Amino acid sequence: MPVNFLGSPPPNSKPQRKWWSKETVAVVTGSNRGIGFEIARQLAAHGLTVVLTSRDECVGQEATRVLREGGLDVAFHQLDILDPSSIQLFVDWIRQTYEGIHVLVNNAGVNFNVGSDNSVESAHMVVATNYYGTKNMIKAMIPLMRPSAVGARIVNVSSRLGKLNGRRNRIDDLNLRRKLGDLDTLTEELIDGTVATFLQQVDDGTWTSGGWPQTFTDYSVSKLAVNAYTRLMAKTLSDRPEEEKIYVNCYCPGWVKTAMTGWAGNISVEEGADTGVWLALLPDQAVTGKFFAERREVSF
Ligand code: NDP
């Protein structure tokens, strides 16, 4: 049963107490289109300074121009979350331009399966982008996250397909599920080892009997890793001193009409972005290491 820890505000209701200003800097990865673009738009509309990022410079500039023409305070910088030199240039630019950031939304992601197709042809790219790309960004940006009384925030855009204990789509191995689900046994090595085992089985052709999630297998494994890493980072970062807290949560946007779903989703990008923006703007609630959908906490 989903736990509704903050009540259930109607979708698109105003976020809570305003703690941010135009000095508050939010970075959104993969924000040239889709849910990321809409998260950037909504955060800028709330009055934050948003850094729109895109791996393609021209496309990103164009997306930024659209938001600026709408009167929003949006800057642009190129960022490919798979390219260490692009990440380093981005980090250097952020440091020089803003000194640091307050909000990081890890939205960039890929999926190559459509409909009932379940190819793992692109499994390496899917895991690299969705899991390792997200992890790269978290590691690169943590030193740049500004100390604040309300805490800095990281929001990872994930998916219910990555649920550890999903009823229909989960890892068969109960022992592995238990280890991944228990913060006492959850480690970065365990998460990396799990995705490495999956990719090894993809390479040697044995993955179909490996007990992996049945639907969009590579994507589900990648998002399961994102969810687990969210919990792990939240625990690790909770040791920081009070004024340097960083809260890390993830959420599922639902099935959204974007390029990723071939525009076959059942909700709009506005609705898909809503919970991410709400999490980024939570007041001082110290909510961390949780998984959300439709502004409600759901189980991993
Ligand atoms: P889109 O395909 O529309 O957008 C994905 C974005 O990620 C694009 O901007 C894309 O850039 C970017 N991207 C991909 N790889 C990289 C990279 N290496 N570096 C930087 N940016 C990159 O998909 P959505 O908007 O639907 O998806 C956004 C997020 O939401 C993803 O994490 C996805 O997994 C998640 N999600 C989506 C759901 C849906 O129903 N749509 C459901 C559940 C989760 P480019 O334009 O250059 O390709």
Coordinates of C-alpha atoms and ligand atoms in Angstrom, one line a residue:
M1 CA 0.0 0.0 0.0
P2 CA 1.4 3.4 -0.9
V3 CA 2.1 5.5 2.2
N4 CA 0.9 9.0 2.0
F5 CA 3.2 10.8 4.3
L6 CA 2.3 14.4 3.5
G7 CA -1.4 14.1 2.7
S8 CA -2.3 13.9 -0.9
P9 CA -2.4 17.4 -2.5
P10 CA -4.2 17.4 -5.8
P11 CA -1.9 17.3 -8.8
N12 CA -0.6 20.7 -9.8
S13 CA -1.5 22.3 -6.5
K14 CA 1.0 24.9 -5.3
P15 CA 4.1 23.6 -3.7
Q16 CA 4.5 24.3 0.0
R17 CA 6.2 27.1 1.8
K18 CA 8.6 29.0 -0.5
W19 CA 12.2 28.7 0.6
W20 CA 13.8 29.4 -2.7
S21 CA 14.6 32.6 -4.7
K22 CA 16.1 33.4 -8.0
E23 CA 19.5 32.8 -6.4
T24 CA 18.5 29.2 -6.0
V25 CA 20.1 27.2 -8.9
A26 CA 18.6 24.0 -10.2
V27 CA 20.3 21.8 -12.8
V28 CA 18.2 19.4 -14.9
T29 CA 19.9 16.7 -17.0
G30 CA 18.5 15.8 -20.4
S31 CA 16.2 18.9 -20.3
N32 CA 16.1 19.7 -24.0
R33 CA 12.9 17.8 -24.4
G34 CA 10.3 15.6 -22.7
I35 CA 9.9 15.4 -18.9
G36 CA 13.2 17.1 -18.3
F37 CA 12.2 20.1 -20.4
E38 CA 9.0 20.4 -18.5
I39 CA 10.7 20.0 -15.1
A40 CA 13.1 22.9 -16.1
R41 CA 10.1 25.0 -17.2
Q42 CA 8.2 24.4 -14.0
L43 CA 11.2 25.1 -11.8
A44 CA 11.9 28.3 -13.7
A45 CA 8.2 29.3 -13.5
H46 CA 8.5 28.9 -9.7
G47 CA 11.3 31.5 -9.8
L48 CA 14.5 29.4 -9.5
T49 CA 17.4 30.0 -11.9
V50 CA 17.5 26.8 -14.0
V51 CA 20.3 25.4 -15.9
L52 CA 18.9 23.5 -18.9
T53 CA 21.4 20.9 -20.2
S54 CA 21.5 18.9 -23.3
R55 CA 24.1 16.6 -24.9
D56 CA 23.4 18.3 -28.2
E57 CA 24.5 22.0 -28.0
C58 CA 22.2 23.3 -30.8
V59 CA 19.1 21.5 -29.6
G60 CA 19.7 22.7 -26.0
Q61 CA 20.2 26.3 -27.1
E62 CA 16.9 26.1 -29.0
A63 CA 15.0 24.7 -26.0
T64 CA 16.6 27.4 -23.8
R65 CA 15.5 30.1 -26.2
V66 CA 11.9 28.9 -26.1
L67 CA 11.9 29.1 -22.3
R68 CA 13.6 32.5 -22.2
E69 CA 11.2 33.9 -24.7
G70 CA 8.5 32.9 -22.2
G71 CA 10.2 35.2 -19.7
L72 CA 11.9 32.5 -17.7
D73 CA 15.4 32.7 -16.1
V74 CA 17.1 29.7 -17.8
A75 CA 20.8 29.3 -18.6
F76 CA 22.2 26.6 -20.9
H77 CA 25.2 24.4 -20.8
Q78 CA 26.1 21.3 -22.8
L79 CA 26.2 18.1 -20.8
D80 CA 26.5 14.5 -21.8
I81 CA 26.2 12.4 -18.7
L82 CA 28.2 9.6 -20.3
D83 CA 31.2 11.8 -21.2
P84 CA 33.6 12.5 -18.3
S85 CA 35.1 15.5 -20.1
S86 CA 31.7 17.0 -20.7
I87 CA 30.8 16.5 -17.0
Q88 CA 34.1 18.1 -16.0
L89 CA 33.6 21.1 -18.3
F90 CA 30.1 21.5 -16.8
V91 CA 31.4 21.3 -13.2
D92 CA 34.0 23.9 -13.9
W93 CA 31.4 26.2 -15.6
I94 CA 29.0 25.8 -12.7
R95 CA 31.7 26.6 -10.2
Q96 CA 32.8 29.7 -12.1
T97 CA 29.2 30.9 -12.9
Y98 CA 27.2 30.1 -9.8
E99 CA 29.8 28.8 -7.3
G100 CA 27.4 25.9 -6.7
I101 CA 23.9 24.6 -7.0
H102 CA 20.9 23.8 -4.8
V103 CA 18.9 21.3 -6.8
L104 CA 20.0 18.5 -9.1
V105 CA 17.4 16.6 -11.1
N106 CA 18.8 13.5 -12.8
N107 CA 16.3 13.1 -15.6
A108 CA 18.4 12.0 -18.6
G109 CA 17.6 8.5 -19.6
V110 CA 17.1 6.1 -22.5
N111 CA 14.9 3.1 -23.3
F112 CA 15.0 1.2 -26.6
N113 CA 12.1 -1.1 -26.0
V114 CA 8.7 -0.2 -27.3
G115 CA 5.4 -2.1 -26.8
S116 CA 5.9 -5.8 -26.1
D117 CA 9.3 -5.9 -27.6
N118 CA 12.0 -6.9 -25.1
S119 CA 15.3 -6.7 -26.8
V120 CA 18.5 -6.3 -24.8
E121 CA 20.5 -5.2 -27.8
S122 CA 21.1 -1.8 -26.2
A123 CA 21.4 -3.1 -22.6
H124 CA 24.9 -1.7 -22.1
M125 CA 23.8 1.8 -23.3
V126 CA 20.6 1.7 -21.1
V127 CA 22.5 0.7 -17.9
A128 CA 25.4 3.1 -18.7
T129 CA 23.1 6.0 -19.2
N130 CA 20.3 5.4 -16.7
Y131 CA 22.4 4.1 -13.8
Y132 CA 26.1 5.0 -14.3
G133 CA 25.2 8.4 -15.9
T134 CA 23.1 9.3 -12.9
K135 CA 25.8 8.1 -10.5
N136 CA 28.4 10.1 -12.4
M137 CA 26.4 13.2 -12.0
I138 CA 25.7 12.7 -8.4
K139 CA 29.4 12.1 -7.6
A140 CA 30.4 15.1 -9.7
M141 CA 27.8 17.5 -8.3
I142 CA 27.9 16.7 -4.6
P143 CA 30.9 18.8 -3.9
L144 CA 29.1 21.7 -5.6
M145 CA 25.9 21.4 -3.6
R146 CA 25.4 24.6 -1.6
P147 CA 25.0 24.4 2.2
S148 CA 21.6 25.6 3.2
A149 CA 19.2 25.5 6.2
V150 CA 16.6 23.6 4.1
G151 CA 19.2 21.2 2.6
A152 CA 20.2 20.7 -1.0
R153 CA 18.2 18.3 -3.1
I154 CA 18.8 15.5 -5.6
V155 CA 15.8 14.1 -7.5
N156 CA 16.3 11.0 -9.6
V157 CA 13.7 10.4 -12.3
S158 CA 13.2 6.6 -12.1
S159 CA 10.4 4.1 -12.8
R160 CA 8.1 1.7 -11.1
L161 CA 9.6 -0.8 -13.5
G162 CA 12.6 -0.8 -11.3
K163 CA 10.7 -1.8 -8.2
L164 CA 12.5 -4.4 -6.2
N165 CA 9.4 -6.2 -5.1
G166 CA 7.1 -5.4 -8.0
R167 CA 4.3 -8.0 -8.2
R168 CA 4.9 -8.9 -11.9
N169 CA 8.3 -7.5 -12.8
R170 CA 11.0 -8.3 -10.4
I171 CA 14.3 -10.2 -9.9
D172 CA 13.5 -13.9 -9.1
D173 CA 16.4 -14.3 -6.6
L174 CA 14.8 -13.6 -3.2
N175 CA 18.2 -13.5 -1.4
L176 CA 19.4 -10.8 -3.9
R177 CA 16.2 -8.9 -3.5
R178 CA 16.6 -9.0 0.3
K179 CA 20.2 -7.8 0.1
L180 CA 19.3 -5.0 -2.2
G181 CA 16.4 -4.0 -0.1
D182 CA 18.1 -3.9 3.2
L183 CA 20.1 -0.8 4.0
D184 CA 22.4 -2.8 6.2
T185 CA 23.5 -5.0 3.3
L186 CA 23.1 -2.5 0.4
T187 CA 26.4 -1.3 -1.0
E188 CA 27.6 0.3 -4.2
E189 CA 29.5 -2.9 -4.9
L190 CA 26.3 -4.9 -4.6
I191 CA 24.4 -2.6 -7.0
D192 CA 27.3 -2.5 -9.5
G193 CA 27.8 -6.3 -9.2
T194 CA 24.1 -6.9 -9.9
V195 CA 24.1 -4.8 -13.1
A196 CA 27.5 -6.3 -14.1
T197 CA 26.1 -9.8 -13.7
F198 CA 23.1 -8.9 -15.9
L199 CA 25.3 -7.4 -18.6
Q200 CA 27.6 -10.4 -18.5
Q201 CA 24.6 -12.7 -19.1
V202 CA 23.4 -10.4 -21.9
D203 CA 26.9 -10.8 -23.5
D204 CA 27.0 -14.5 -23.1
G205 CA 23.4 -15.0 -24.1
T206 CA 22.2 -16.5 -20.8
W207 CA 20.1 -13.6 -19.5
T208 CA 16.7 -15.1 -20.4
S209 CA 17.2 -17.8 -17.7
G210 CA 18.8 -15.4 -15.2
G211 CA 15.6 -14.5 -13.4
W212 CA 15.7 -10.8 -14.3
P213 CA 12.5 -8.6 -14.5
Q214 CA 10.4 -9.8 -17.4
T215 CA 9.3 -6.5 -18.9
F216 CA 11.7 -4.0 -20.5
T217 CA 14.4 -6.1 -18.8
D218 CA 17.4 -3.8 -19.4
Y219 CA 15.5 -0.7 -18.5
S220 CA 14.0 -2.3 -15.4
V221 CA 17.5 -3.4 -14.2
S222 CA 18.8 0.1 -14.8
K223 CA 16.1 1.8 -12.8
L224 CA 16.2 -0.8 -10.0
A225 CA 19.9 0.2 -9.7
V226 CA 18.9 3.9 -9.7
N227 CA 16.4 3.3 -6.9
A228 CA 18.9 1.3 -4.8
Y229 CA 21.6 4.0 -5.3
T230 CA 19.1 6.6 -4.2
R231 CA 18.6 4.9 -0.9
L232 CA 22.3 4.2 -0.5
M233 CA 23.3 7.8 -1.2
A234 CA 20.6 9.1 1.2
K235 CA 22.0 7.0 3.9
T236 CA 25.6 8.1 3.1
L237 CA 24.7 11.8 2.9
S238 CA 22.7 11.7 6.1
D239 CA 26.0 11.8 8.1
R240 CA 26.7 15.3 6.9
P241 CA 26.5 18.2 9.3
E242 CA 23.1 19.9 9.7
E243 CA 23.7 22.9 7.4
E244 CA 25.3 20.7 4.7
K245 CA 22.5 18.2 4.3
I246 CA 21.6 16.8 0.9
Y247 CA 18.3 15.0 0.5
V248 CA 18.1 12.4 -2.2
N249 CA 14.8 10.9 -3.5
C250 CA 13.6 9.3 -6.7
Y251 CA 10.2 9.1 -8.3
C252 CA 8.3 7.5 -11.1
P253 CA 6.6 10.0 -13.4
G254 CA 4.0 7.6 -14.7
W255 CA 3.5 6.6 -18.3
V256 CA 4.1 9.9 -20.1
K257 CA 3.5 11.1 -23.6
T258 CA 7.1 11.6 -24.7
A259 CA 9.5 10.4 -27.4
M260 CA 10.5 7.6 -25.0
T261 CA 7.0 6.0 -25.1
G262 CA 6.4 6.9 -28.8
W263 CA 4.0 9.5 -27.3
A264 CA 1.8 6.5 -26.3
G265 CA 1.8 7.4 -22.6
N266 CA -1.5 8.2 -20.8
I267 CA -0.4 11.4 -19.0
S268 CA 1.0 14.7 -20.1
V269 CA 4.6 16.0 -19.5
E270 CA 3.1 18.5 -17.1
E271 CA 1.7 15.7 -14.9
G272 CA 4.9 13.6 -15.4
A273 CA 7.1 16.5 -14.2
D274 CA 4.8 17.4 -11.2
T275 CA 6.2 15.0 -8.5
G276 CA 9.8 15.8 -9.5
V277 CA 9.2 19.5 -9.1
W278 CA 7.3 19.0 -5.9
L279 CA 10.2 16.9 -4.5
A280 CA 12.7 19.5 -5.5
L281 CA 10.8 22.2 -3.8
L282 CA 9.8 20.4 -0.6
P283 CA 10.1 22.6 2.5
D284 CA 12.4 21.6 5.3
Q285 CA 11.0 18.1 5.8
A286 CA 14.2 16.1 5.7
V287 CA 12.5 13.6 3.4
T288 CA 15.3 11.5 2.0
G289 CA 15.9 8.0 0.5
K290 CA 12.3 7.6 -0.6
F291 CA 10.5 6.6 -3.7
F292 CA 7.5 8.6 -4.9
A293 CA 4.7 8.5 -7.5
E294 CA 2.0 11.1 -7.8
R295 CA 3.3 12.9 -4.8
R296 CA 3.0 9.8 -2.6
E297 CA 5.6 7.6 -1.1
V298 CA 5.6 4.2 -2.6
S299 CA 7.6 1.1 -1.6
F300 CA 10.9 0.2 -3.4
Ligands
NDP1 P1 12.8 11.5 -23.7 O1 13.4 10.5 -24.6 O2 11.9 12.5 -24.3 O3 14.0 12.4 -23.1 C1 15.2 11.8 -22.6 C2 16.2 12.9 -22.4 O4 17.4 12.3 -21.9 C3 16.5 13.6 -23.7 O5 16.7 15.0 -23.4 C4 17.8 13.0 -24.1 O6 18.7 13.7 -24.9 C5 18.5 12.8 -22.7 N1 19.6 11.9 -22.7 C6 19.7 10.7 -23.1 N2 21.0 10.2 -22.9 C7 21.7 11.3 -22.5 C8 23.1 11.5 -22.2 N3 24.0 10.6 -22.3 N4 23.4 12.7 -21.7 C9 22.5 13.7 -21.5 N5 21.2 13.6 -21.8 C10 20.8 12.4 -22.3 O7 12.3 10.7 -22.5 P2 11.3 11.2 -21.2 O8 11.2 12.6 -21.1 O9 10.1 10.3 -21.3 O10 12.2 10.6 -20.0 C11 12.8 11.4 -19.0 C12 13.1 10.5 -17.8 O11 11.9 9.9 -17.3 C13 14.0 9.3 -18.2 O12 14.9 9.0 -17.1 C14 13.0 8.1 -18.2 O13 13.6 6.9 -18.0 C15 12.0 8.5 -17.2 N6 10.7 7.9 -17.3 C16 9.9 8.2 -18.4 C17 8.7 7.6 -18.5 C18 7.7 7.9 -19.6 O14 6.6 7.3 -19.6 N7 8.1 8.7 -20.5 C19 8.2 6.6 -17.5 C20 9.1 6.4 -16.4 C21 10.3 7.0 -16.3 P3 18.5 13.6 -26.5 O15 17.4 14.5 -26.9 O16 19.8 14.2 -27.0 O17 18.3 12.2 -26.9

